[in-house]
Short mmCIF file of C-alpha atoms in Angstrom, two decimals:
data_model
loop_
_atom_site.label_atom_id
_atom_site.label_comp_id
_atom_site.label_asym_id
_atom_site.label_seq_id
_atom_site.Cartn_x
_atom_site.Cartn_y
_atom_site.Cartn_z
CA LEU A 188 -30.65 -13.48 -9.10
CA ALA A 189 -27.26 -12.08 -8.16
CA ARG A 190 -26.17 -15.36 -6.63
CA SER A 191 -27.14 -17.41 -9.67
CA HIS A 192 -25.63 -15.08 -12.31
CA SER A 193 -22.68 -13.30 -10.63
CA PRO A 194 -19.64 -14.93 -9.04
CA PRO A 195 -18.56 -13.71 -5.59
CA ALA A 196 -16.47 -10.54 -5.69
CA SER A 197 -12.81 -11.14 -4.94
CA GLY A 198 -12.85 -8.41 -2.32
CA ASP A 199 -10.43 -5.60 -1.72
CA ALA A 200 -8.39 -7.58 0.76
CA GLY A 201 -7.69 -4.06 1.85
CA ARG A 202 -7.06 -2.59 -1.68
CA ARG A 203 -6.82 -4.00 -5.17
CA PRO A 204 -3.46 -2.40 -6.06
CA ILE A 205 -1.70 -4.60 -3.52
CA ARG A 206 -3.07 -7.74 -5.13
CA GLY A 207 -2.92 -6.59 -8.73
CA ALA A 208 -0.70 -3.63 -9.62
CA PHE A 209 1.95 -4.37 -7.00
CA ARG A 210 2.17 -8.00 -8.08
CA GLY A 211 2.51 -7.01 -11.74
CA ALA A 212 5.20 -4.42 -10.96
CA TYR A 213 7.08 -6.92 -8.80
CA ASP A 214 7.03 -9.64 -11.46
CA GLY A 215 8.01 -7.13 -14.17
CA ALA A 216 10.95 -5.91 -12.11
CA ARG A 217 12.15 -9.46 -11.52
CA ARG A 218 12.02 -10.17 -15.27
CA ALA A 219 13.89 -6.94 -16.01
CA ARG A 220 16.54 -7.98 -13.49
CA ARG A 221 16.82 -11.37 -15.15
CA ALA A 222 17.20 -9.72 -18.56
CA LEU A 223 19.94 -7.44 -17.23
CA LEU A 224 21.80 -10.39 -15.74
CA THR A 225 21.55 -12.22 -19.05
CA VAL A 226 23.10 -9.22 -20.80
CA ALA A 227 25.81 -9.03 -18.12
CA ALA A 228 26.57 -12.73 -18.51
CA GLY A 229 27.06 -12.27 -22.26
CA LEU A 230 29.35 -9.26 -21.81
CA LEU A 231 31.47 -10.84 -19.10
CA GLY A 232 31.45 -14.44 -20.26
CA TRP A 233 30.14 -15.58 -16.90
CA PRO A 234 27.41 -18.21 -16.32
CA VAL A 235 24.15 -16.36 -15.73
CA GLU A 236 23.19 -18.77 -12.94
CA GLN A 237 26.27 -17.61 -11.01
CA LEU A 238 25.32 -13.92 -11.12
CA THR A 239 23.82 -12.03 -8.20
CA THR A 240 23.16 -8.35 -7.58
CA ASP A 241 24.12 -6.25 -4.58
CA GLY A 242 22.90 -2.68 -4.91
CA GLY A 243 24.82 -1.18 -7.82
CA THR A 244 27.07 -4.20 -8.28
CA VAL A 245 26.89 -7.50 -10.14
CA ARG A 246 28.82 -10.33 -8.52
CA ARG A 247 29.87 -13.75 -9.61
CA ALA A 248 28.81 -16.07 -6.80
CA ASP A 249 31.55 -18.67 -7.14
CA SER A 250 34.40 -16.11 -7.10
CA ASP A 251 32.78 -13.02 -5.55
CA GLU A 252 34.22 -10.97 -8.40
CA PRO A 253 32.31 -7.65 -8.70
CA VAL A 254 31.44 -5.42 -11.64
CA THR A 255 29.44 -2.20 -11.27
CA TRP A 256 26.27 -1.60 -13.26
CA PRO A 257 27.57 1.71 -14.70
CA ASP A 258 30.60 -0.15 -16.07
CA LEU A 259 28.44 -2.82 -17.66
CA LEU A 260 25.81 -0.47 -19.08
CA SER A 261 28.46 1.79 -20.62
CA ARG A 262 29.32 -1.12 -22.92
CA ILE A 263 25.81 -1.25 -24.43
CA PRO A 264 24.81 2.41 -25.02
CA GLY A 265 21.29 2.82 -26.37
CA ARG A 266 20.30 -0.82 -25.88
CA LEU A 267 16.89 -1.37 -24.34
CA VAL A 268 16.58 -3.98 -21.61
CA SER A 269 13.10 -4.43 -20.17
CA GLY A 270 10.84 -6.78 -18.30
CA GLN A 271 7.10 -7.17 -18.77
CA ALA A 272 4.48 -8.84 -16.62
CA GLN A 273 0.76 -8.84 -15.98
CA SER A 274 -1.29 -9.79 -12.97
CA LYS A 275 -4.79 -11.19 -12.94
CA GLN A 276 -6.16 -11.79 -9.48
CA THR A 277 -9.51 -13.57 -9.23
CA GLY A 278 -11.37 -15.38 -6.51
CA LEU A 279 -11.51 -14.61 -2.82
CA PRO A 280 -8.32 -13.22 -1.23
CA GLU A 281 -6.31 -15.52 0.99
CA TYR A 282 -5.58 -12.74 3.48
CA THR A 283 -7.23 -9.46 4.30
CA SER A 284 -6.53 -6.44 6.50
CA PHE A 285 -7.75 -6.12 10.07
CA ALA A 286 -7.93 -3.10 12.37
CA ALA A 287 -9.12 -2.38 15.91
CA GLN A 288 -9.49 1.18 17.15
CA VAL A 289 -10.46 2.77 20.46
CA ALA A 290 -11.41 6.40 21.04
CA LYS A 291 -11.75 8.31 24.28
CA VAL A 292 -14.29 11.10 23.82
CA SER A 293 -16.17 13.76 25.72
CA VAL A 294 -19.71 14.78 24.82
CA ASP A 295 -21.23 18.15 25.66
CA PRO A 296 -24.68 17.24 27.07
CA GLU A 297 -26.16 20.59 26.00
CA THR A 298 -24.85 20.88 22.42
CA GLY A 299 -24.09 17.26 21.63
CA VAL A 300 -20.63 18.22 20.35
CA VAL A 301 -18.25 15.25 20.44
CA THR A 302 -14.57 15.91 21.18
CA ILE A 303 -12.02 13.14 20.68
CA LEU A 304 -9.52 13.20 23.54
CA ASP A 305 -7.35 10.20 22.68
CA PHE A 306 -7.23 7.59 19.93
CA VAL A 307 -5.49 4.23 19.57
CA SER A 308 -5.32 2.43 16.20
CA ALA A 309 -4.08 -1.18 15.96
CA HIS A 310 -3.45 -3.04 12.70
CA ASP A 311 -2.50 -6.50 11.45
CA VAL A 312 -0.16 -5.32 8.71
CA GLY A 313 1.85 -8.18 7.22
CA THR A 314 5.14 -6.47 6.24
CA VAL A 315 5.48 -2.67 6.26
CA LEU A 316 7.53 -1.64 3.21
CA ASN A 317 7.34 2.15 3.57
CA PRO A 318 6.97 3.15 7.25
CA ILE A 319 6.42 6.86 6.62
CA GLY A 320 3.86 6.31 3.87
CA HIS A 321 2.21 3.54 5.89
CA GLN A 322 1.72 5.77 8.92
CA GLY A 323 0.52 8.57 6.66
CA GLN A 324 -2.23 6.29 5.34
CA ILE A 325 -3.37 5.55 8.90
CA ASN A 326 -3.33 9.20 9.94
CA GLY A 327 -5.09 10.37 6.78
CA ALA A 328 -7.75 7.68 7.03
CA PHE A 329 -8.41 8.62 10.65
CA VAL A 330 -8.82 12.32 9.87
CA THR A 331 -11.08 11.54 6.91
CA GLY A 332 -13.23 9.26 9.07
CA VAL A 333 -13.52 11.93 11.77
CA GLY A 334 -14.71 14.40 9.16
CA TYR A 335 -17.31 11.98 7.82
CA ALA A 336 -18.58 10.97 11.26
CA LEU A 337 -18.54 14.21 13.25
CA LEU A 338 -18.13 17.30 11.08
CA GLU A 339 -19.09 17.06 7.44
CA GLU A 340 -22.65 17.27 6.22
CA LEU A 341 -24.34 17.52 2.84
CA PRO A 342 -27.84 18.95 3.37
CA TRP A 343 -30.37 18.82 0.53
CA GLN A 344 -33.19 21.22 -0.23
CA ASP A 345 -35.78 20.69 -2.95
CA GLY A 346 -33.69 17.92 -4.46
CA ARG A 347 -30.51 19.99 -4.63
CA ALA A 348 -27.42 20.24 -2.49
CA ALA A 349 -27.87 23.24 -0.23
CA GLN A 350 -24.16 23.91 0.11
CA GLN A 351 -22.63 25.83 -2.76
CA SER A 352 -18.94 25.15 -2.09
CA LEU A 353 -16.47 23.51 0.25
CA ALA A 354 -16.26 26.84 2.07
CA ASP A 355 -19.61 25.92 3.62
CA THR A 356 -18.39 22.47 4.70
CA LYS A 357 -16.65 21.97 8.04
CA LEU A 358 -13.58 19.90 7.20
CA PRO A 359 -11.25 18.56 9.91
CA THR A 360 -8.23 20.68 10.81
CA ILE A 361 -5.26 19.99 13.06
CA ALA A 362 -7.31 21.39 15.95
CA ASP A 363 -9.72 18.45 15.53
CA VAL A 364 -6.99 15.79 15.66
CA PRO A 365 -6.24 14.29 19.10
CA PRO A 366 -3.06 12.44 20.08
CA LEU A 367 -2.96 9.40 17.80
CA ARG A 368 -1.22 6.22 18.92
CA THR A 369 -0.59 3.40 16.47
CA VAL A 370 0.09 -0.27 17.19
CA LEU A 371 1.40 -2.36 14.27
CA LEU A 372 1.35 -6.16 14.43
CA GLU A 373 3.58 -7.48 11.66
CA SER A 374 3.16 -11.05 10.44
CA ASN A 375 4.48 -13.33 7.73
CA GLU A 376 1.18 -13.37 5.85
CA GLY A 377 0.02 -10.94 3.17
CA THR A 378 -1.64 -10.61 -0.21
CA GLY A 379 1.24 -8.90 -2.01
CA PRO A 380 4.97 -9.47 -2.56
CA TYR A 381 7.03 -9.49 0.64
CA ASN A 382 3.80 -10.34 2.50
CA ALA A 383 2.51 -6.79 2.08
CA ARG A 384 -1.01 -5.86 3.08
CA ALA A 385 -2.92 -2.72 2.28
CA ILE A 386 -3.57 -0.10 4.93
CA GLY A 387 -5.73 2.54 3.25
CA GLU A 388 -9.31 1.50 3.98
CA ALA A 389 -9.11 -0.39 7.28
CA PRO A 390 -8.48 2.62 9.56
CA PHE A 391 -11.01 4.71 7.63
CA TYR A 392 -13.86 2.25 7.97
CA SER A 393 -13.05 1.60 11.62
CA THR A 394 -13.01 5.31 12.44
#
C-alpha cells in the first residue's frame, strides 16, 4: 500500500536544513548581493557586470577602483535593498553523510557496567564551514548516544512512566566522556552550498 500510494522519502541526507534552509538562505544572500551591486552601479555610474565585492569594499574589475560599502550606503539612507529566495528539495539526495566509529571499552563481569576507555569518530564531511560548531555537533551527538545506549532508562509501571522527573534519570556527565578523537575526511561533494554536508545525526546514530 505504501509503495503504491506514497513516493519514496527524499531522506535526510544527514539533515534537511542543509538541503533546504541553507540553500534558500544562500540563494537569497546572492540575490541581495546582486541587488546591492545594482544600486552601487547606479550611484557610481559603473557597469554592474564590472563590479565585485571584497569584504567591505566594492571594486570595479577593469580599473580596480574601490569604494567602501559605508560610503555607498550613506548615499541612500532609509532605502531597503533585499534578496528573496525559496528552496524546494524533492527526490532522493545525491549525497549523504557517512560515519565510522570505534570504541574501546571495559565491561565489569559482575555488574555489567560498561566503561568507554577511548573513542574514535571518522566522518566523510564534504566542506566544513564552521569548525568549532562542526566539532561541537560530533561531541554532542556522541554524548547523547552514550546516554541513550548506556545510562538513560524510562521504566514504565501500570502504563505510566515510573520516573517523575529528570532528577531520577542518569544523564551523561563529563566523567562519562572518554578521550574523543575525530578524523574528518573532506571532499568536493555535498548536498548544500560550498559542498556542505550535515553532521548532526551521523555520529549520534553510530554511537
